[in-house]
Amino acid sequence: MNKIPVLDLKKQIGPIRGEIDAAIAKVIDNTNFILGQEVRDFESDVQKYCGVKYAVGVSNGTDAIKLALAACGIKPGDKVLCPAFTYYATAGAIAATGADPVFVDIDPETYNISAEGITTALKNDEGKKIKAVIPVHLYGQCSDMDVIMKIAVKHDLKVVEDTAQAFGAEYKGKKAGTAGDFGSVSFFPGKNLGAFGDAGMVMTNSESAADKLRILRNQGNKDKYYHLVLGFNNRMDTIQAAVLRVKLKYLDSWNKKRQQNAEYFNRQLSGLDIKTPFVPSYTTHIYHQYILRLNSSSKGLIGHLQGKGIDTRVYYPLPLHMQDCFKYLGYKEGDFPVSEKASTTTLAIPVYPDLAQEELDYIVNSIKEFLR
Ligand SMILES: Cc1ncc(COP(=O)(O)O)c(C=O)c1O
């Protein structure tokens, strides 16, 4: 058996290479390389796909969060809630606005932000500085948005859904990232819908917010060389939009294949001493990552699979409250036990759409061999 990587983009791109080459060639012919026609077309594709009024193409998923927060008016001195267990960018984007992240522990079953944790953080917020919350739809399934929106309305919080890993998933029949004030998306190449470089999107149903986003992403100008506000260079490249337009057509079928692979793993590993993903009835899961959980450290299984040529990853080995870069916030080990435990007992195995049946079987058998 050949080595099995966590993701093999060559297999994904191969069959649609001709279509993508033609789309890129068209951009080269037109030479409108930044915010060109394909960006506007891709924005309207995303609006239709997600059933959202406005979609604003930006430079990447991190900037998408930062721009959404900036459009909410988040500023230095404010605080923003986010899970302690997510990719750095969620909290990095908060810090980029000058605000402080306030970490919240996760739910042990879904790995998404804990609603009780949000309520506790708000109770402890004596100066009433918390102005927004960022639920992250980690691994590809949605946080419980109804519960989060209820808390947000009560406490007058803005909600930015970090949909970097869940583009195409659905919460109660509606696309991820469309329930809050904003949904931020990443099209990092390894995402289920990935560009050929960095790209991102902010979604919103508010016309005035969409206007602000378009101004903020483009150096704060509405008319060229007249700058209304202090903005950023966070525009989307036309070539990325052209690639993404082609790939969007295939996203649902790729996600379906990931779901079939995940269901296969679930069936094959059921009844064994290992925990497969829990998917609540309010959300679908698009399995950006398929996460397994052990009763103790995941290191043994990771080493065993590595020996078998199966690549795995830990998302994420160190929760954010324990990262050096966030020391200034004053957290310590033990503050978020559920996040800390998840960081040492979980692992992601390959689940990408192009895995062959024999590769799926090989992965399952290698895990079973370890558990025996
Ligand atoms: C949860 C989460 N938030 C934000 C980001 C940032 O996206 P990008 O890499 O496009 O800046 C990522 C992915 O990289 C992510 O996984």
Coordinates of C-alpha atoms and ligand atoms in Angstrom, one line a residue:
M1 CA 0.0 0.0 0.0
N2 CA 1.3 3.4 -1.0
K3 CA 1.5 6.1 1.7
I4 CA -1.8 7.8 2.5
P5 CA -1.5 11.5 3.0
V6 CA -4.1 13.5 5.0
L7 CA -5.1 15.2 1.8
D8 CA -4.2 14.6 -1.9
L9 CA -5.0 17.7 -3.9
K10 CA -3.5 16.3 -7.1
K11 CA -6.2 13.6 -7.2
Q12 CA -8.9 16.3 -6.8
I13 CA -7.5 18.7 -9.4
G14 CA -6.6 16.1 -12.1
P15 CA -10.1 15.4 -13.5
I16 CA -11.0 19.2 -13.7
R17 CA -7.6 20.5 -14.7
G18 CA -8.8 21.4 -18.2
E19 CA -11.7 23.5 -16.9
I20 CA -9.5 25.3 -14.4
D21 CA -6.7 26.0 -16.9
A22 CA -9.3 27.6 -19.2
A23 CA -10.7 29.7 -16.4
I24 CA -7.2 30.9 -15.5
A25 CA -6.3 31.6 -19.1
K26 CA -9.4 33.9 -19.4
V27 CA -8.2 36.0 -16.4
I28 CA -4.7 36.3 -18.0
D29 CA -6.3 37.4 -21.3
N30 CA -8.3 40.1 -19.5
T31 CA -5.5 41.2 -17.1
N32 CA -7.9 42.4 -14.5
F33 CA -6.0 40.6 -11.7
I34 CA -7.6 42.1 -8.6
L35 CA -11.3 42.3 -7.9
G36 CA -12.1 41.5 -11.5
Q37 CA -15.3 40.2 -13.1
E38 CA -14.7 36.6 -11.8
V39 CA -14.6 38.0 -8.2
R40 CA -18.0 39.6 -8.7
D41 CA -19.3 36.4 -10.3
F42 CA -18.0 34.2 -7.5
E43 CA -19.5 36.5 -5.0
S44 CA -22.9 36.1 -6.6
D45 CA -22.3 32.3 -6.9
V46 CA -21.7 32.2 -3.1
Q47 CA -24.8 34.3 -2.5
K48 CA -26.9 31.8 -4.4
Y49 CA -25.2 28.7 -3.0
C50 CA -25.5 29.9 0.6
G51 CA -28.8 31.8 0.3
V52 CA -27.3 34.9 1.7
K53 CA -27.9 38.5 0.5
Y54 CA -24.2 39.7 0.3
A55 CA -20.9 37.9 -0.1
V56 CA -17.7 40.0 -0.2
G57 CA -14.5 38.4 -1.6
V58 CA -11.4 39.0 0.5
S59 CA -7.8 38.0 0.8
N60 CA -8.1 35.0 3.2
G61 CA -10.2 33.6 6.1
T62 CA -8.2 35.4 8.7
D63 CA -8.8 38.8 7.1
A64 CA -12.4 37.8 6.7
I65 CA -12.8 37.6 10.4
K66 CA -10.9 40.8 11.0
L67 CA -12.9 42.7 8.4
A68 CA -16.2 41.4 9.9
L69 CA -15.1 42.5 13.4
A70 CA -14.0 45.9 12.0
A71 CA -17.4 46.3 10.3
C72 CA -19.0 45.6 13.7
G73 CA -17.0 48.5 15.1
I74 CA -14.8 46.3 17.3
K75 CA -11.8 48.4 18.5
P76 CA -9.0 48.5 21.0
G77 CA -10.3 48.0 24.6
D78 CA -13.2 45.7 23.5
K79 CA -13.3 42.0 24.1
V80 CA -14.5 39.2 21.9
L81 CA -15.4 35.7 22.8
C82 CA -14.0 32.7 21.0
P83 CA -13.3 29.1 21.7
A84 CA -9.9 28.1 23.3
F85 CA -9.8 25.2 20.9
T86 CA -9.6 26.5 17.3
Y87 CA -7.0 27.5 14.8
Y88 CA -4.9 30.5 15.9
A89 CA -6.4 32.7 13.2
T90 CA -9.8 33.1 15.0
A91 CA -8.1 34.7 18.0
G92 CA -5.3 36.3 15.9
A93 CA -8.0 38.2 13.9
I94 CA -9.5 39.5 17.2
A95 CA -6.1 40.7 18.3
A96 CA -5.5 42.3 14.9
T97 CA -8.4 44.7 15.6
G98 CA -6.8 45.8 18.9
A99 CA -9.4 43.9 20.9
D100 CA -8.7 41.1 23.4
P101 CA -9.8 37.5 22.8
V102 CA -11.8 36.0 25.8
F103 CA -11.5 32.3 25.6
V104 CA -14.3 29.9 26.2
D105 CA -14.1 26.1 26.7
I106 CA -15.7 23.7 24.2
D107 CA -18.4 21.1 24.3
P108 CA -16.7 17.7 24.8
E109 CA -19.0 16.0 22.3
T110 CA -18.9 18.4 19.3
Y111 CA -15.6 20.3 20.0
N112 CA -17.6 23.5 19.3
I113 CA -17.9 26.5 21.7
S114 CA -19.8 25.8 24.9
A115 CA -23.0 27.8 25.4
E116 CA -22.6 27.6 29.1
G117 CA -19.0 28.8 28.8
I118 CA -20.3 31.9 26.9
T119 CA -22.8 32.6 29.6
T120 CA -20.2 32.3 32.3
A121 CA -17.7 34.6 30.5
L122 CA -20.5 37.2 30.1
K123 CA -21.3 37.0 33.9
N124 CA -17.6 37.6 34.7
D125 CA -17.4 40.6 32.3
E126 CA -17.6 43.3 34.9
G127 CA -16.7 46.2 32.6
K128 CA -19.2 45.0 30.0
K129 CA -16.4 45.0 27.5
I130 CA -17.4 41.9 25.6
K131 CA -18.9 43.1 22.3
A132 CA -19.0 40.1 20.0
V133 CA -18.7 36.3 19.9
I134 CA -17.1 34.1 17.3
P135 CA -18.5 30.6 17.2
V136 CA -16.2 28.4 15.1
H137 CA -17.8 25.6 13.2
L138 CA -14.9 23.3 13.9
Y139 CA -14.0 20.3 11.6
G140 CA -17.1 21.0 9.4
Q141 CA -20.2 20.9 11.6
C142 CA -22.1 23.9 13.0
S143 CA -22.2 25.2 16.5
D144 CA -25.7 25.5 17.9
M145 CA -26.6 28.8 16.4
D146 CA -30.1 29.2 17.8
V147 CA -28.7 29.0 21.4
I148 CA -25.8 31.3 20.6
M149 CA -28.0 33.9 18.8
K150 CA -30.4 34.0 21.8
I151 CA -27.5 34.8 24.2
A152 CA -26.1 37.3 21.7
V153 CA -29.5 39.1 21.4
K154 CA -29.9 39.2 25.2
H155 CA -26.4 40.7 25.7
D156 CA -26.3 42.8 22.6
L157 CA -23.3 41.0 21.1
K158 CA -22.4 40.8 17.4
V159 CA -21.9 37.3 16.0
V160 CA -19.2 36.4 13.5
E161 CA -19.5 32.7 12.5
D162 CA -16.0 31.4 11.7
T163 CA -17.1 29.1 8.8
A164 CA -13.5 28.5 7.6
Q165 CA -13.9 24.7 8.0
A166 CA -17.7 24.3 7.3
F167 CA -18.5 26.0 4.0
G168 CA -21.4 24.0 2.6
A169 CA -22.5 22.5 5.9
E170 CA -26.1 23.2 7.1
Y171 CA -27.6 24.3 10.4
K172 CA -31.3 23.4 10.5
G173 CA -31.5 23.4 6.7
K174 CA -29.7 26.8 6.2
K175 CA -26.1 27.1 5.1
A176 CA -23.4 27.6 7.7
G177 CA -22.3 31.2 8.2
T178 CA -25.7 32.7 7.4
A179 CA -27.3 32.8 10.9
G180 CA -25.1 35.4 12.6
D181 CA -24.3 39.0 11.6
F182 CA -21.4 37.8 9.5
G183 CA -20.0 34.5 8.3
S184 CA -16.3 34.4 7.5
V185 CA -15.0 31.8 5.1
S186 CA -11.5 30.5 4.2
F187 CA -10.6 29.1 0.8
F188 CA -7.1 28.1 1.9
P189 CA -6.0 25.3 -0.6
G190 CA -6.6 22.5 1.9
K191 CA -10.2 23.5 2.7
N192 CA -13.1 21.5 1.2
L193 CA -13.4 24.4 -1.3
G194 CA -9.8 25.5 -1.8
A195 CA -8.2 28.1 -4.0
F196 CA -4.8 27.9 -5.6
G197 CA -3.4 30.3 -2.9
D198 CA -5.1 32.4 -0.3
A199 CA -8.7 33.6 -0.5
G200 CA -11.7 34.2 1.7
M201 CA -15.2 35.6 1.9
V202 CA -17.4 37.5 4.3
M203 CA -21.1 36.8 4.1
T204 CA -23.9 39.0 5.6
N205 CA -27.6 39.8 5.1
S206 CA -27.1 43.5 5.9
E207 CA -26.6 45.9 3.0
S208 CA -24.9 48.5 5.1
A209 CA -22.5 46.0 6.5
A210 CA -21.7 44.7 3.0
D211 CA -20.9 48.3 2.0
K212 CA -18.6 48.7 4.9
L213 CA -16.8 45.4 4.1
R214 CA -16.3 46.5 0.5
I215 CA -14.7 49.8 1.7
L216 CA -12.6 48.2 4.4
R217 CA -11.2 45.5 2.1
N218 CA -10.1 48.0 -0.4
Q219 CA -7.9 50.6 1.5
G220 CA -10.9 52.3 2.9
N221 CA -11.9 53.9 -0.4
K222 CA -15.2 54.0 -2.1
D223 CA -14.1 56.1 -5.0
K224 CA -10.5 55.6 -6.1
Y225 CA -8.0 57.7 -4.1
Y226 CA -10.6 59.1 -1.8
H227 CA -10.3 57.2 1.5
L228 CA -13.3 57.3 3.8
V229 CA -11.9 55.2 6.7
L230 CA -8.7 53.5 7.6
G231 CA -9.0 50.3 5.6
F232 CA -6.8 47.4 4.5
N233 CA -5.4 45.8 1.4
N234 CA -7.6 42.7 1.8
R235 CA -8.9 42.2 -1.7
M236 CA -9.5 38.9 -3.5
D237 CA -7.4 38.0 -6.5
T238 CA -9.3 37.4 -9.8
I239 CA -7.4 34.2 -10.5
Q240 CA -8.5 32.7 -7.2
A241 CA -12.1 33.6 -7.9
A242 CA -11.9 31.9 -11.3
V243 CA -10.5 28.7 -9.8
L244 CA -13.1 28.7 -7.0
R245 CA -16.0 29.3 -9.5
V246 CA -15.0 26.0 -11.3
K247 CA -14.5 24.1 -8.0
L248 CA -17.7 25.3 -6.4
K249 CA -19.7 23.2 -8.9
Y250 CA -18.1 20.1 -7.5
L251 CA -18.2 21.0 -3.8
D252 CA -21.5 19.2 -2.9
S253 CA -20.4 16.0 -4.6
W254 CA -17.0 16.1 -2.8
N255 CA -18.6 16.8 0.5
K256 CA -21.0 13.9 -0.1
K257 CA -18.0 11.6 -0.7
R258 CA -16.4 12.8 2.6
Q259 CA -19.7 12.0 4.4
Q260 CA -19.7 8.5 2.8
N261 CA -16.2 7.9 3.9
A262 CA -17.0 9.2 7.4
E263 CA -20.0 6.9 7.6
Y264 CA -17.9 4.0 6.6
F265 CA -15.4 4.7 9.3
N266 CA -18.2 5.2 11.8
R267 CA -19.7 1.7 11.0
Q268 CA -16.4 -0.1 10.9
L269 CA -15.1 1.4 14.2
S270 CA -18.4 1.2 16.1
G271 CA -18.2 -0.9 19.3
L272 CA -14.5 -0.5 19.6
D273 CA -12.6 1.4 22.3
I274 CA -12.4 4.6 20.2
K275 CA -14.8 7.5 19.8
T276 CA -16.1 8.5 16.4
P277 CA -17.5 12.0 15.7
F278 CA -20.8 13.0 17.3
V279 CA -23.1 14.9 15.0
P280 CA -26.1 16.6 16.7
S281 CA -29.4 16.6 14.7
Y282 CA -29.3 20.4 14.2
T283 CA -26.3 20.3 11.9
T284 CA -24.9 18.4 8.9
H285 CA -21.1 17.6 8.9
I286 CA -19.0 18.1 5.9
Y287 CA -16.0 16.4 7.5
H288 CA -13.3 18.9 6.7
Q289 CA -11.7 16.7 9.3
Y290 CA -12.7 13.3 10.6
I291 CA -11.7 13.3 14.3
L292 CA -11.1 10.2 16.4
R293 CA -10.8 10.3 20.2
L294 CA -9.1 7.9 22.6
N295 CA -9.6 7.5 26.3
S296 CA -5.9 8.4 26.8
S297 CA -3.2 10.0 24.8
S298 CA -3.5 9.7 21.0
K299 CA 0.2 9.6 20.5
G300 CA 0.4 5.7 20.4
L301 CA -2.2 5.5 17.6
I302 CA -0.6 8.4 15.7
G303 CA 2.8 6.5 15.8
H304 CA 1.2 3.2 14.8
L305 CA -0.5 4.8 11.8
Q306 CA 2.6 6.6 10.8
G307 CA 4.5 3.2 10.8
K308 CA 1.8 2.0 8.4
G309 CA 2.3 4.9 6.1
I310 CA -1.0 6.7 7.1
D311 CA -0.6 10.4 7.7
T312 CA -2.6 11.9 10.6
R313 CA -2.8 15.4 12.2
V314 CA -3.7 16.8 15.6
Y315 CA -6.0 19.8 15.3
Y316 CA -4.8 21.4 17.6
P317 CA -2.0 20.2 19.9
L318 CA -2.0 23.3 22.1
P319 CA -5.1 25.2 23.0
L320 CA -5.0 29.0 22.4
H321 CA -4.9 30.0 26.1
M322 CA -1.6 28.1 26.5
Q323 CA 0.1 29.6 23.4
D324 CA 3.0 31.9 24.1
C325 CA 1.6 34.6 21.9
F326 CA -1.5 34.9 24.2
K327 CA 0.4 34.9 27.5
Y328 CA -0.4 38.6 27.9
L329 CA -4.1 37.6 28.4
G330 CA -3.1 35.9 31.7
Y331 CA -4.6 32.5 31.3
K332 CA -3.0 29.3 32.7
E333 CA -3.0 25.6 32.2
G334 CA -6.2 24.1 33.7
D335 CA -8.4 27.0 32.7
F336 CA -10.1 25.1 29.9
P337 CA -9.9 21.4 30.8
V338 CA -12.1 20.2 27.9
S339 CA -10.0 21.9 25.3
E340 CA -6.8 20.7 27.0
K341 CA -8.0 17.1 27.0
A342 CA -9.1 17.3 23.4
S343 CA -5.7 18.5 22.4
T344 CA -4.0 15.4 23.7
T345 CA -6.6 12.6 23.0
T346 CA -7.7 13.3 19.4
L347 CA -6.4 12.9 15.9
A348 CA -7.6 13.5 12.4
I349 CA -7.3 10.7 9.9
P350 CA -7.5 11.0 6.1
V351 CA -11.2 11.4 4.9
Y352 CA -10.7 13.3 1.6
P353 CA -13.1 12.4 -1.2
D354 CA -10.7 10.6 -3.5
L355 CA -9.7 7.9 -1.0
A356 CA -10.1 4.4 -2.7
Q357 CA -12.1 1.7 -0.9
E358 CA -8.9 -0.3 -0.3
E359 CA -7.3 2.8 1.3
L360 CA -10.4 3.2 3.6
D361 CA -10.1 -0.5 4.5
Y362 CA -6.4 -0.2 5.1
I363 CA -7.0 2.7 7.5
V364 CA -9.7 0.9 9.3
N365 CA -7.7 -2.3 9.7
S366 CA -4.6 -0.4 10.8
I367 CA -6.7 1.3 13.6
K368 CA -8.3 -2.1 14.6
E369 CA -4.8 -3.6 14.7
F370 CA -3.7 -1.0 17.2
L371 CA -6.8 -1.3 19.4
R372 CA -6.4 -5.1 19.6
Ligands
LIG1 C1 -11.1 27.8 12.1 C2 -10.3 28.6 11.2 N1 -10.4 30.0 11.2 C3 -9.7 30.7 10.4 C4 -8.8 30.2 9.5 C5 -8.0 31.2 8.7 O1 -8.2 31.1 7.3 P1 -7.0 31.5 6.3 O2 -5.9 30.5 6.4 O3 -7.6 31.5 5.0 O4 -6.5 32.9 6.7 C6 -8.7 28.8 9.3 C7 -7.9 28.2 8.3 O5 -6.8 28.3 8.0 C8 -9.4 28.0 10.2 O6 -9.3 26.7 10.2

